XYZ file of N, CA and C in Angstrom:
633
model
N 8.085 -20.650 -7.864
C 7.776 -19.232 -8.027
C 8.034 -18.488 -6.632
N 8.560 -17.315 -6.755
C 8.825 -16.520 -5.591
C 7.500 -15.856 -5.079
N 7.072 -16.042 -3.881
C 5.825 -15.480 -3.360
C 5.910 -13.937 -3.486
N 4.821 -13.314 -3.730
C 4.823 -11.774 -3.733
C 5.090 -11.211 -2.395
N 5.773 -10.026 -2.373
C 6.096 -9.362 -1.119
C 4.810 -8.953 -0.437
N 4.743 -9.057 0.847
C 3.491 -8.676 1.564
C 3.251 -7.214 1.376
N 1.980 -6.860 1.470
C 1.596 -5.463 1.222
C 2.083 -4.589 2.336
N 2.106 -5.085 3.587
C 2.617 -4.331 4.758
C 3.706 -5.146 5.433
N 4.938 -5.104 4.895
C 6.046 -5.861 5.547
C 6.394 -5.246 6.851
N 7.012 -6.028 7.706
C 7.428 -5.542 9.031
C 8.672 -4.611 8.816
N 8.633 -3.549 9.691
C 9.772 -2.639 9.691
C 10.923 -3.183 10.475
N 12.158 -2.800 10.033
C 13.295 -3.054 10.920
C 13.207 -2.158 12.135
N 14.019 -2.532 13.139
C 14.017 -1.685 14.339
C 14.389 -0.254 14.072
N 15.430 0.001 13.295
C 15.767 1.413 12.960
C 14.632 2.122 12.163
N 13.988 1.357 11.297
C 12.888 1.956 10.502
C 11.719 2.292 11.409
N 11.455 1.488 12.377
C 10.338 1.719 13.274
C 10.709 2.883 14.186
N 11.971 3.010 14.607
C 12.380 4.077 15.477
C 12.248 5.437 14.771
N 12.716 5.474 13.486
C 12.649 6.662 12.705
C 11.184 7.038 12.454
N 10.325 6.064 12.249
C 8.892 6.322 12.079
C 8.356 6.956 13.321
N 8.798 6.486 14.526
C 8.312 6.961 15.786
C 8.800 8.438 15.936
N 10.021 8.734 15.640
C 10.534 10.119 15.721
C 9.736 11.003 14.804
N 9.404 10.573 13.586
C 8.641 11.359 12.635
C 7.224 11.615 13.180
N 6.667 10.562 13.699
C 5.293 10.715 14.363
C 5.301 11.732 15.449
N 6.309 11.676 16.292
C 6.420 12.557 17.419
C 6.606 14.002 16.935
N 7.416 14.160 15.936
C 7.614 15.520 15.358
C 6.337 16.137 14.848
N 5.554 15.203 14.102
C 4.327 15.716 13.521
C 3.325 16.020 14.624
N 3.133 15.143 15.571
C 2.156 15.341 16.662
C 2.594 16.552 17.502
N 3.900 16.719 17.725
C 4.412 17.809 18.538
C 4.243 19.138 17.799
N 4.515 19.167 16.482
C 4.332 20.487 15.730
C 2.850 20.866 15.722
N 2.020 19.830 15.533
C 0.574 20.137 15.502
C 0.073 20.651 16.871
N 0.609 20.052 17.907
C 0.193 20.476 19.276
C 0.617 21.962 19.491
N 1.848 22.323 19.022
C 2.266 23.709 19.147
C 1.365 24.638 18.374
N 0.995 24.249 17.089
C 0.128 25.092 16.328
C -1.242 25.257 17.000
N -1.727 24.156 17.610
C -3.010 24.263 18.310
C -2.887 25.300 19.535
N -1.819 25.129 20.253
C -1.589 25.950 21.481
C -1.551 27.372 21.082
N -0.784 27.695 19.996
C -0.619 29.032 19.536
C -1.941 29.652 19.079
N -2.745 28.790 18.357
C -4.056 29.283 17.785
C -5.039 29.514 18.986
N -4.881 28.732 20.069
C -5.758 28.852 21.179
C -5.442 30.065 22.042
N -4.235 30.663 21.953
C -3.893 31.734 22.809
C -4.775 32.970 22.591
N -5.412 33.493 23.628
C -6.274 34.621 23.430
C -7.536 34.396 22.714
N -7.879 33.059 22.524
C -9.108 32.714 21.826
C -10.068 32.066 22.806
N -11.345 32.509 22.668
C -12.302 32.000 23.619
C -13.338 30.988 23.071
N -13.220 30.545 21.793
C -14.238 29.745 21.288
C -14.234 28.249 21.682
N -13.140 27.848 22.255
C -13.007 26.447 22.721
C -12.198 25.628 21.724
N -11.828 24.414 22.222
C -10.904 23.582 21.423
C -11.524 23.139 20.104
N -12.802 22.797 20.055
C -13.333 22.319 18.778
C -13.323 23.454 17.719
N -13.597 24.698 18.138
C -13.534 25.785 17.153
C -12.144 26.049 16.696
N -11.159 25.902 17.602
C -9.759 26.081 17.236
C -9.326 25.019 16.190
N -9.698 23.739 16.484
C -9.336 22.691 15.525
C -10.010 22.847 14.170
N -11.289 23.325 14.232
C -12.014 23.553 12.924
C -11.374 24.628 12.194
N -10.885 25.665 12.816
C -10.216 26.826 12.109
C -8.946 26.242 11.493
N -8.114 25.533 12.226
C -6.900 25.058 11.641
C -7.088 24.043 10.567
N -8.257 23.403 10.609
C -8.475 22.335 9.542
C -8.745 22.937 8.141
N -8.728 24.275 8.003
C -8.906 24.812 6.689
C -7.581 24.846 5.905
N -6.408 24.471 6.567
C -5.143 24.604 5.998
C -4.595 23.262 5.504
N -4.057 23.257 4.309
C -3.424 22.027 3.709
C -2.291 21.549 4.599
N -1.519 22.439 5.152
C -0.355 22.151 5.973
C -0.797 21.327 7.165
N -1.804 21.842 7.838
C -2.225 21.116 9.026
C -2.881 19.732 8.702
N -3.663 19.687 7.699
C -4.335 18.398 7.365
C -3.278 17.395 6.899
N -2.283 17.809 6.182
C -1.293 16.868 5.696
C -0.369 16.426 6.773
N -0.091 17.339 7.694
C 0.774 16.959 8.869
C 0.002 15.928 9.708
N -1.318 16.183 9.833
C -2.153 15.261 10.579
C -2.113 13.846 9.953
N -2.179 13.803 8.627
C -2.076 12.513 7.882
C -0.744 11.869 8.177
N 0.348 12.568 8.151
C 1.629 12.115 8.472
C 1.643 11.546 9.901
N 1.129 12.293 10.857
C 1.177 11.900 12.290
C 0.393 10.546 12.432
N -0.756 10.371 11.719
C -1.507 9.126 11.823
C -0.824 7.973 11.187
N -0.282 8.201 9.981
C 0.390 7.125 9.238
C 1.625 6.615 9.955
N 2.442 7.558 10.363
C 3.670 7.176 11.082
C 3.376 6.698 12.453
N 2.348 7.220 13.089
C 1.927 6.659 14.432
C 1.500 5.228 14.283
N 0.685 4.939 13.169
C 0.281 3.544 12.962
C 1.540 2.620 12.768
N 2.539 3.086 11.968
C 3.666 2.207 11.808
C 4.489 2.014 13.056
N 4.482 3.017 13.901
C 5.192 2.919 15.239
C 4.485 1.878 16.088
N 3.151 1.911 16.121
C 2.411 0.993 17.035
C 2.410 -0.377 16.501
N 2.183 -0.583 15.161
C 2.080 -1.942 14.616
C 3.453 -2.550 14.226
N 4.342 -1.718 13.915
C 5.653 -2.245 13.419
C 5.545 -2.675 11.943
N 4.488 -2.308 11.238
C 4.257 -2.616 9.850
C 4.471 -1.391 8.985
N 4.991 -1.586 7.810
C 5.234 -0.492 6.895
C 3.942 -0.106 6.090
N 3.662 1.098 5.935
C 2.475 1.525 5.037
C 2.849 1.231 3.627
N 1.760 1.121 2.772
C 2.053 0.830 1.389
C 2.934 1.802 0.703
N 3.587 1.354 -0.336
C 4.572 2.175 -1.052
C 3.966 3.408 -1.677
N 2.700 3.201 -2.260
C 1.984 4.358 -2.878
C 1.601 5.389 -1.865
N 1.088 4.965 -0.746
C 0.731 5.956 0.283
C 1.977 6.692 0.779
N 3.095 5.937 1.040
C 4.285 6.525 1.604
C 4.860 7.567 0.550
N 4.909 7.267 -0.663
C 5.401 8.231 -1.636
C 4.471 9.420 -1.710
N 3.190 9.153 -1.707
C 2.198 10.274 -1.722
C 2.413 11.219 -0.576
N 2.630 10.672 0.617
C 2.905 11.503 1.790
C 4.194 12.301 1.599
N 5.157 11.816 0.993
C 6.426 12.516 0.716
C 6.118 13.659 -0.164
N 5.308 13.482 -1.218
C 4.980 14.481 -2.175
C 4.143 15.603 -1.471
N 3.169 15.165 -0.757
C 2.211 16.168 -0.172
C 2.881 17.001 0.953
N 3.622 16.350 1.846
C 4.233 17.027 2.900
C 5.397 17.862 2.381
N 6.093 17.373 1.357
C 7.097 18.131 0.765
C 6.610 19.439 0.143
N 5.396 19.326 -0.428
C 4.819 20.532 -1.043
C 4.492 21.607 -0.037
N 4.161 21.201 1.194
C 3.821 22.197 2.212
C 5.053 23.024 2.475
N 6.183 22.438 2.526
C 7.449 23.140 2.787
C 7.864 24.026 1.686
N 7.762 23.423 0.394
C 8.151 24.248 -0.773
C 7.253 25.426 -1.039
N 5.922 25.185 -0.948
C 5.003 26.312 -1.180
C 5.127 27.349 -0.113
N 5.379 26.900 1.077
C 5.552 27.883 2.168
C 6.730 28.806 1.896
N 7.842 28.192 1.454
C 9.034 28.960 1.227
C 8.912 29.863 0.007
N 8.179 29.429 -0.990
C 8.074 30.221 -2.272
C 6.969 31.343 -2.197
N 5.913 31.080 -1.477
C 4.765 31.930 -1.539
C 4.303 32.544 -0.222
N 4.638 31.978 0.883
C 4.052 32.416 2.146
C 5.015 32.903 3.224
N 6.251 32.462 3.154
C 7.213 32.770 4.263
C 7.419 34.274 4.482
N 7.337 35.050 3.394
C 7.647 36.498 3.507
C 6.452 37.275 3.914
N 5.254 36.613 4.091
C 4.066 37.340 4.445
C 3.964 37.588 5.993
N 4.728 36.921 6.805
C 4.628 37.098 8.231
C 5.877 36.680 8.851
N 6.239 37.111 10.153
C 7.362 36.756 10.851
C 7.006 36.132 12.152
N 6.897 34.852 12.228
C 6.493 34.203 13.447
C 7.610 34.245 14.473
N 7.292 34.306 15.690
C 8.272 34.425 16.840
C 7.859 33.407 17.911
N 8.858 32.996 18.658
C 8.600 32.126 19.817
C 7.975 30.846 19.429
N 6.859 30.502 20.094
C 6.149 29.250 19.833
C 5.606 29.234 18.385
N 5.234 30.348 17.881
C 4.727 30.344 16.496
C 5.919 29.908 15.530
N 7.043 30.398 15.755
C 8.238 29.991 14.902
C 8.512 28.554 15.063
N 8.412 28.006 16.291
C 8.753 26.591 16.544
C 7.693 25.761 15.752
N 6.412 26.072 15.901
C 5.392 25.333 15.220
C 5.545 25.435 13.731
N 5.813 26.599 13.219
C 5.994 26.800 11.824
C 7.170 25.974 11.217
N 8.273 25.996 11.931
C 9.448 25.200 11.486
C 9.057 23.674 11.562
N 8.304 23.318 12.528
C 7.972 21.860 12.686
C 7.132 21.373 11.458
N 6.030 22.105 11.199
C 5.166 21.580 10.160
C 5.690 21.836 8.696
N 6.593 22.804 8.535
C 6.998 23.216 7.191
C 8.438 22.677 6.847
N 9.219 22.380 7.908
C 10.537 21.896 7.674
C 10.967 20.596 8.325
N 10.790 20.453 9.618
C 11.202 19.271 10.338
C 10.467 18.051 9.873
N 9.087 18.131 9.850
C 8.353 16.982 9.404
C 8.584 16.583 7.970
N 8.583 17.565 6.990
C 8.837 17.101 5.630
C 10.241 16.427 5.469
N 11.259 16.921 6.126
C 12.559 16.362 6.069
C 12.564 14.959 6.621
N 11.957 14.829 7.846
C 11.884 13.474 8.435
C 11.185 12.490 7.578
N 10.022 12.851 6.978
C 9.274 11.970 6.107
C 10.158 11.475 4.963
N 10.775 12.485 4.276
C 11.538 12.172 3.137
C 12.779 11.277 3.523
N 13.386 11.473 4.650
C 14.498 10.729 5.063
C 14.020 9.241 5.337
N 12.894 9.086 6.020
C 12.387 7.802 6.255
C 12.045 7.070 4.983
N 11.387 7.753 4.035
C 11.071 7.136 2.733
C 12.347 6.732 1.921
N 13.273 7.616 1.980
C 14.550 7.360 1.192
C 15.257 6.104 1.694
N 15.145 5.806 2.974
C 15.835 4.605 3.485
C 14.938 3.455 3.649
N 13.675 3.609 4.040
C 12.835 2.447 4.375
C 11.552 2.360 3.471
N 11.263 3.345 2.700
C 9.942 3.252 1.922
C 10.046 2.290 0.807
N 9.022 1.458 0.572
C 8.957 0.573 -0.560
C 8.562 1.265 -1.774
N 9.283 0.961 -2.935
C 9.002 1.621 -4.177
C 8.847 0.584 -5.346
N 8.899 -0.659 -5.145
C 8.883 -1.566 -6.291
C 7.639 -1.543 -7.041
N 6.471 -1.391 -6.374
C 5.187 -1.447 -7.008
C 4.772 -0.152 -7.748
N 5.526 0.936 -7.607
C 5.140 2.191 -8.160
C 5.214 2.238 -9.700
N 4.168 2.831 -10.326
C 4.132 2.826 -11.753
C 3.919 4.315 -12.216
N 3.950 4.516 -13.480
C 3.741 5.876 -14.052
C 2.393 6.464 -13.753
N 1.384 5.598 -13.371
C 0.040 6.051 -13.103
C 0.002 6.684 -11.738
N 0.830 6.301 -10.858
C 0.754 6.742 -9.395
C 0.808 8.299 -9.261
N 1.653 9.040 -9.920
C 1.629 10.461 -9.792
C 0.237 11.160 -10.085
N -0.480 10.475 -10.965
C -1.829 10.962 -11.235
C -2.787 10.723 -10.091
N -2.561 9.475 -9.460
C -3.363 9.216 -8.275
C -3.103 10.126 -7.139
N -1.763 10.548 -7.037
C -1.336 11.409 -5.919
C -2.013 12.799 -6.069
N -2.539 13.100 -7.171
C -3.184 14.394 -7.389
C -4.568 14.466 -6.688
N -5.106 13.315 -6.314
C -6.434 13.291 -5.697
C -6.517 14.090 -4.443
N -5.558 13.995 -3.600
C -5.589 14.767 -2.323
C -5.423 16.236 -2.539
N -4.431 16.798 -3.229
C -4.400 18.225 -3.399
C -5.659 18.747 -4.216
N -6.172 17.950 -5.140
C -7.354 18.432 -5.857
C -8.608 18.428 -4.923
N -8.670 17.420 -4.055
C -9.821 17.363 -3.106
C -9.676 18.546 -2.141
N -8.477 18.764 -1.686
C -8.279 19.909 -0.794
C -8.632 21.292 -1.392
N -8.193 21.460 -2.642
C -8.504 22.748 -3.315
C -10.021 22.960 -3.429
N -10.740 21.869 -3.776
C -12.163 22.022 -3.831
C -12.808 22.330 -2.514
N -12.289 21.641 -1.429
C -12.805 21.829 -0.077
C -12.477 23.316 0.393
N -11.288 23.773 0.158
C -10.848 25.150 0.555
C -11.700 26.191 -0.074
N -11.976 26.029 -1.420
C -12.759 27.049 -2.150
C -14.203 26.966 -1.670
N -14.768 25.786 -1.538
C -16.112 25.664 -1.119
C -16.329 26.221 0.284
N -15.453 25.819 1.217
C -15.527 26.321 2.557
C -15.343 27.830 2.621
N -14.517 28.415 1.821
C -14.304 29.807 1.735
C -15.551 30.459 1.207
N -16.201 29.905 0.277
C -17.453 30.480 -0.315
C -18.544 30.555 0.697
N -18.519 29.598 1.676
C -19.533 29.557 2.687
C -19.281 30.508 3.803
N -18.012 30.557 4.306
C -17.731 31.402 5.478
C -16.980 32.670 5.137
N -16.576 32.853 3.903
C -15.803 34.070 3.522
C -14.383 34.122 3.893
N -13.800 33.008 4.369
C -12.460 33.004 4.773
C -11.729 31.970 3.964
N -10.604 32.424 3.276
C -9.825 31.522 2.417
C -8.454 31.346 3.057
N -7.893 30.161 3.021
C -6.734 29.817 3.780
C -5.422 30.526 3.266
N -5.376 30.777 1.961
C -4.182 31.270 1.370
C -4.470 32.395 0.414
N -3.642 33.412 0.332
C -3.968 34.581 -0.571
C -4.053 34.167 -2.072
N -3.319 33.102 -2.497
C -3.406 32.706 -3.873
C -4.677 31.939 -4.196
N -5.552 31.682 -3.197
C -6.867 31.053 -3.390
C -8.017 31.899 -3.066
N -7.754 33.202 -2.859
C -8.742 34.141 -2.400
C -9.405 34.898 -3.556
N -10.649 34.584 -3.932
C -11.228 35.350 -5.078
C -11.547 36.799 -4.720
N -11.573 37.146 -3.435
C -11.751 38.528 -3.079
C -10.564 39.371 -3.456
N -9.368 38.779 -3.616
C -8.136 39.466 -3.980
C -7.836 39.289 -5.413
N -8.333 38.211 -6.002
C -7.946 37.835 -7.417
C -9.159 37.859 -8.314
N -8.910 38.025 -9.605
C -9.941 37.773 -10.577
C -10.123 36.284 -10.686
N -11.333 35.831 -11.217
C -11.509 34.445 -11.397
C -10.555 33.763 -12.437
N -10.202 34.580 -13.366
C -9.158 34.158 -14.284
C -7.806 33.820 -13.587
N -7.370 34.798 -12.725
C -6.119 34.523 -11.966
C -6.226 33.397 -11.038
N -7.419 33.264 -10.356
C -7.652 32.134 -9.452
C -7.583 30.835 -10.190
N -8.247 30.717 -11.342
C -8.235 29.518 -12.152
C -6.791 29.210 -12.621
N -6.018 30.203 -12.935
C -4.602 30.055 -13.324
C -3.800 29.531 -12.155
N -4.027 30.006 -10.987
C -3.339 29.612 -9.783
C -3.615 28.094 -9.484
N -4.894 27.734 -9.536
C -5.354 26.365 -9.208
C -4.689 25.432 -10.241
N -4.751 25.783 -11.554
C -4.165 24.881 -12.568
C -2.649 24.753 -12.425
N -2.000 25.882 -12.086
C -0.529 25.780 -11.883
C -0.203 24.921 -10.725
N -0.983 24.941 -9.667
C -0.786 24.151 -8.474
C -0.875 22.660 -8.801
N -1.996 22.329 -9.538
C -2.109 20.951 -9.955
C -1.016 20.438 -10.868
N -0.595 21.328 -11.816
C 0.485 20.934 -12.660
C 1.778 20.789 -11.849
N 2.003 21.625 -10.926
C 3.211 21.528 -10.035
C 3.208 20.199 -9.271
N 2.085 19.874 -8.741
C 1.983 18.602 -8.077
C 2.350 17.370 -9.033
N 1.753 17.478 -10.144
C 2.027 16.364 -11.182
C 3.477 16.299 -11.515
N 4.083 17.471 -11.798
C 5.473 17.484 -12.185
C 6.349 16.902 -11.032
N 6.085 17.402 -9.818
C 6.867 16.924 -8.689
C 6.638 15.471 -8.453
N 5.412 14.974 -8.716
C 5.134 13.506 -8.595
C 5.925 12.684 -9.489
N 6.103 13.143 -10.761
C 6.936 12.353 -11.689
C 8.443 12.451 -11.332
N 8.864 13.537 -10.740
C 10.302 13.594 -10.277
C 10.447 12.605 -9.113
N 9.500 12.561 -8.237
C 9.523 11.619 -7.130
C 9.495 10.174 -7.622
N 8.694 9.933 -8.633
C 8.587 8.548 -9.192
C 9.999 8.166 -9.801
N 10.625 9.085 -10.455
C 11.972 8.819 -11.088
C 12.955 8.498 -9.948
N 12.892 9.255 -8.845
C 13.746 8.970 -7.745
C 13.399 7.537 -7.144
N 12.181 7.243 -7.093
C 11.785 5.917 -6.580
C 12.245 4.822 -7.382
N 12.187 4.897 -8.772
C 12.699 3.923 -9.688
C 14.221 3.745 -9.480
N 14.892 4.829 -9.126
C 16.331 4.739 -8.995
C 16.709 3.883 -7.711
N 15.831 4.042 -6.699
C 16.187 3.329 -5.444
C 15.553 1.933 -5.414
N 14.361 1.724 -6.062
C 13.755 0.406 -6.270
C 13.918 -0.500 -5.052
N 13.277 -0.230 -3.941
C 13.249 -1.139 -2.775
C 12.011 -1.912 -2.778
N 12.007 -3.150 -2.221
C 10.789 -4.065 -2.231
C 9.748 -3.502 -1.277
């Protein structure tokens, strides 16, 4: 019998190098976002980080930075389910930004650099790494449902935090601007969108079928 593939196989040198580049992009983009948020702000670093932590984009980029940083340090590949989930979640940050948020403001200078980092450069780097080096053999039709746990948990967190402090991270989640019917509609459409994108990603994973 052929022994099962290890859960965390070692990365090739190019795979580890691309993981390092991706981690640096994520850490760098987050550092720029923190620096911009801290400009003209007096509450201190902890308050700046807490404020940024209300955003799905920031939290998901942080997850990418940690996962790809771990691969860079250890030389081991993260599990296929987590890798594909990161592709879905970080890809959604770029897509939702382009569809719903990009026209609401015009970042310049460092703001523009940080924005392009977290919404464009990091999602593209994660997708490229996964396309070449991500394992997909163990993925099944159930996985896109499991990938909904993070966006669902975030939506609950964002709405609960907003109810406490009165600040909502995105206009499409703000009950002060929307009726509860519209808010419920928006949340359900977001979850459905994640599910649909998850199955598209699964189909792509089955096409490439790497161990």
